[in-house]
Amino acid sequence: MSTNTTDSAKKVTTSTIRKMKAAGEKVAMITAYDYTMASLVDAGGVDMILVGDSASNVMAGNATTLPITLDQMIYHGRCVVNGVKRALVVVDMPFGSYQGNPQIALASAIRIMKETGADAVKLEGGSEIAESVRLILSAGIPIVAHLGLTPQSINKFGSYAVRAKEDAEAEKLLADAHMLEDMGCFALVLEKIPAALAERVTKELGICVIGIGAGPATDGQVLVLQDMLGMNPGFKPKFLRVYGTIGDDITRAIGNYVNDVKTVVFPTLEESY
Ligand code: KIV
């Protein structure tokens, strides 16, 4: 018998996520960028799938999330939506598609919703992007906000170190979190901040707070798929728990295939026409 408040077959909506927060039910979120992985992730029972701009790193091999374009995010978003039956799909708005100009932000968000079929968009930042958030919400587009370590601002921060350790930055983060909730965002991602601060934000906010490197008290957790499946062996931050050895499994399988081809063990007559 399920102990969840959510139906395991029913599509997850923003209202499901609000109910989960109210019921104290944890939200599991993972990234995905393509059809095949998204369908496997969805079958695993996650509540939310993030088409993260981390696609820039894990799919394209870029050092940062900055190079990925709106067209590329829309491509990844469409592929993921095609593979998902249940999870709520959120597409990241990429660097340059919303900062500075709210009209461009609205146009970018509308393209994402129209061309991918996703359920929501995610934007990094607080008061600096308030007008973009207001306009996107006014078009009926649900928003997941993102505070703390915001990788699109890596050139401002200069490193991927833990954010908001000092009082001033923590106070700004808290004020931004309240502002984003008051504006109407339905969820908030907190990346790489002290666990105590994440706990305070989670207690003070009525919307779902999802952490990555933000400790156990948040309403949910998110990880990057390739990292948690063991496909990115060089990446070992403290917050990451690795749940698989898929990278090794793939390399082993390919090695076996190469060996079978070279020794003419594959294909057999039974595998031939
Ligand atoms: O792009 C991404 O994968 C993200 C998560 C790390 C939250 O923003």
PDB file of N, CA and C in Angstrom, residues 1 11 17 21 28 30 41 55 98 116 134 156 168 177 192 199 215 221 240-241 252:
ATOM      1  N   MET A   1       0.840  -1.207   0.000  1.00  0.00           N
ATOM      2  CA  MET A   1       0.000   0.000   0.000  1.00  0.00           C
ATOM      3  C   MET A   1       0.871   1.251   0.000  1.00  0.00           C
ATOM      4  N   LYS A  11      -0.591  12.240 -13.504  1.00  0.00           N
ATOM      5  CA  LYS A  11       0.369  13.290 -13.860  1.00  0.00           C
ATOM      6  C   LYS A  11       0.566  14.265 -12.690  1.00  0.00           C
ATOM      7  N   ILE A  17       2.427  19.441  -6.322  1.00  0.00           N
ATOM      8  CA  ILE A  17       3.636  19.847  -5.584  1.00  0.00           C
ATOM      9  C   ILE A  17       3.243  20.700  -4.371  1.00  0.00           C
ATOM     10  N   LYS A  21       3.951  19.707  -0.376  1.00  0.00           N
ATOM     11  CA  LYS A  21       4.547  20.594   0.640  1.00  0.00           C
ATOM     12  C   LYS A  21       3.646  20.623   1.879  1.00  0.00           C
ATOM     13  N   ALA A  28      11.026  14.271  -5.024  1.00  0.00           N
ATOM     14  CA  ALA A  28      12.254  13.790  -5.672  1.00  0.00           C
ATOM     15  C   ALA A  28      12.327  14.341  -7.088  1.00  0.00           C
ATOM     16  N   ILE A  30      15.021  14.969 -10.536  1.00  0.00           N
ATOM     17  CA  ILE A  30      16.296  14.605 -11.194  1.00  0.00           C
ATOM     18  C   ILE A  30      16.306  15.304 -12.547  1.00  0.00           C
ATOM     19  N   VAL A  41      13.771   7.583 -16.187  1.00  0.00           N
ATOM     20  CA  VAL A  41      13.671   8.376 -14.958  1.00  0.00           C
ATOM     21  C   VAL A  41      12.216   8.469 -14.510  1.00  0.00           C
ATOM     22  N   ALA A  55      22.767  20.611 -19.109  1.00  0.00           N
ATOM     23  CA  ALA A  55      22.955  19.948 -20.407  1.00  0.00           C
ATOM     24  C   ALA A  55      24.195  20.503 -21.103  1.00  0.00           C
ATOM     25  N   TYR A  98      16.661  35.666 -20.460  1.00  0.00           N
ATOM     26  CA  TYR A  98      15.720  36.353 -19.564  1.00  0.00           C
ATOM     27  C   TYR A  98      16.332  37.499 -18.773  1.00  0.00           C
ATOM     28  N   THR A 116       8.013  22.983 -26.311  1.00  0.00           N
ATOM     29  CA  THR A 116       8.435  21.749 -25.622  1.00  0.00           C
ATOM     30  C   THR A 116       7.266  20.983 -25.023  1.00  0.00           C
ATOM     31  N   ARG A 134       7.723  38.486 -12.857  1.00  0.00           N
ATOM     32  CA  ARG A 134       6.353  38.997 -12.808  1.00  0.00           C
ATOM     33  C   ARG A 134       5.653  38.798 -14.155  1.00  0.00           C
ATOM     34  N   LYS A 156      30.664  36.048 -12.158  1.00  0.00           N
ATOM     35  CA  LYS A 156      30.568  37.016 -11.065  1.00  0.00           C
ATOM     36  C   LYS A 156      31.136  36.399  -9.769  1.00  0.00           C
ATOM     37  N   ALA A 168      25.235  38.881   5.255  1.00  0.00           N
ATOM     38  CA  ALA A 168      24.620  39.784   4.268  1.00  0.00           C
ATOM     39  C   ALA A 168      24.039  38.990   3.102  1.00  0.00           C
ATOM     40  N   ALA A 177      13.917  34.884  -1.463  1.00  0.00           N
ATOM     41  CA  ALA A 177      13.048  33.707  -1.398  1.00  0.00           C
ATOM     42  C   ALA A 177      11.609  34.127  -1.071  1.00  0.00           C
ATOM     43  N   LYS A 192      23.687  24.616  -3.073  1.00  0.00           N
ATOM     44  CA  LYS A 192      24.968  24.752  -2.366  1.00  0.00           C
ATOM     45  C   LYS A 192      24.984  25.925  -1.390  1.00  0.00           C
ATOM     46  N   GLU A 199      17.257  25.209   5.854  1.00  0.00           N
ATOM     47  CA  GLU A 199      16.188  24.799   6.781  1.00  0.00           C
ATOM     48  C   GLU A 199      15.318  25.999   7.130  1.00  0.00           C
ATOM     49  N   GLY A 215      21.473  20.385   2.313  1.00  0.00           N
ATOM     50  CA  GLY A 215      21.125  19.649   3.527  1.00  0.00           C
ATOM     51  C   GLY A 215      19.800  18.908   3.453  1.00  0.00           C
ATOM     52  N   GLN A 221      14.765  17.063  -2.989  1.00  0.00           N
ATOM     53  CA  GLN A 221      16.169  17.058  -3.438  1.00  0.00           C
ATOM     54  C   GLN A 221      16.200  16.954  -4.957  1.00  0.00           C
ATOM     55  N   LEU A 240      27.128  15.098  -3.379  1.00  0.00           N
ATOM     56  CA  LEU A 240      26.669  14.113  -4.364  1.00  0.00           C
ATOM     57  C   LEU A 240      26.685  12.700  -3.805  1.00  0.00           C
ATOM     58  N   ARG A 241      25.532  12.006  -3.859  1.00  0.00           N
ATOM     59  CA  ARG A 241      25.526  10.566  -3.584  1.00  0.00           C
ATOM     60  C   ARG A 241      25.372   9.847  -4.924  1.00  0.00           C
ATOM     61  N   ARG A 252      32.244  -1.294 -19.939  1.00  0.00           N
ATOM     62  CA  ARG A 252      32.431  -2.754 -19.963  1.00  0.00           C
ATOM     63  C   ARG A 252      31.651  -3.376 -21.122  1.00  0.00           C
TER      64      ARG A 252
END
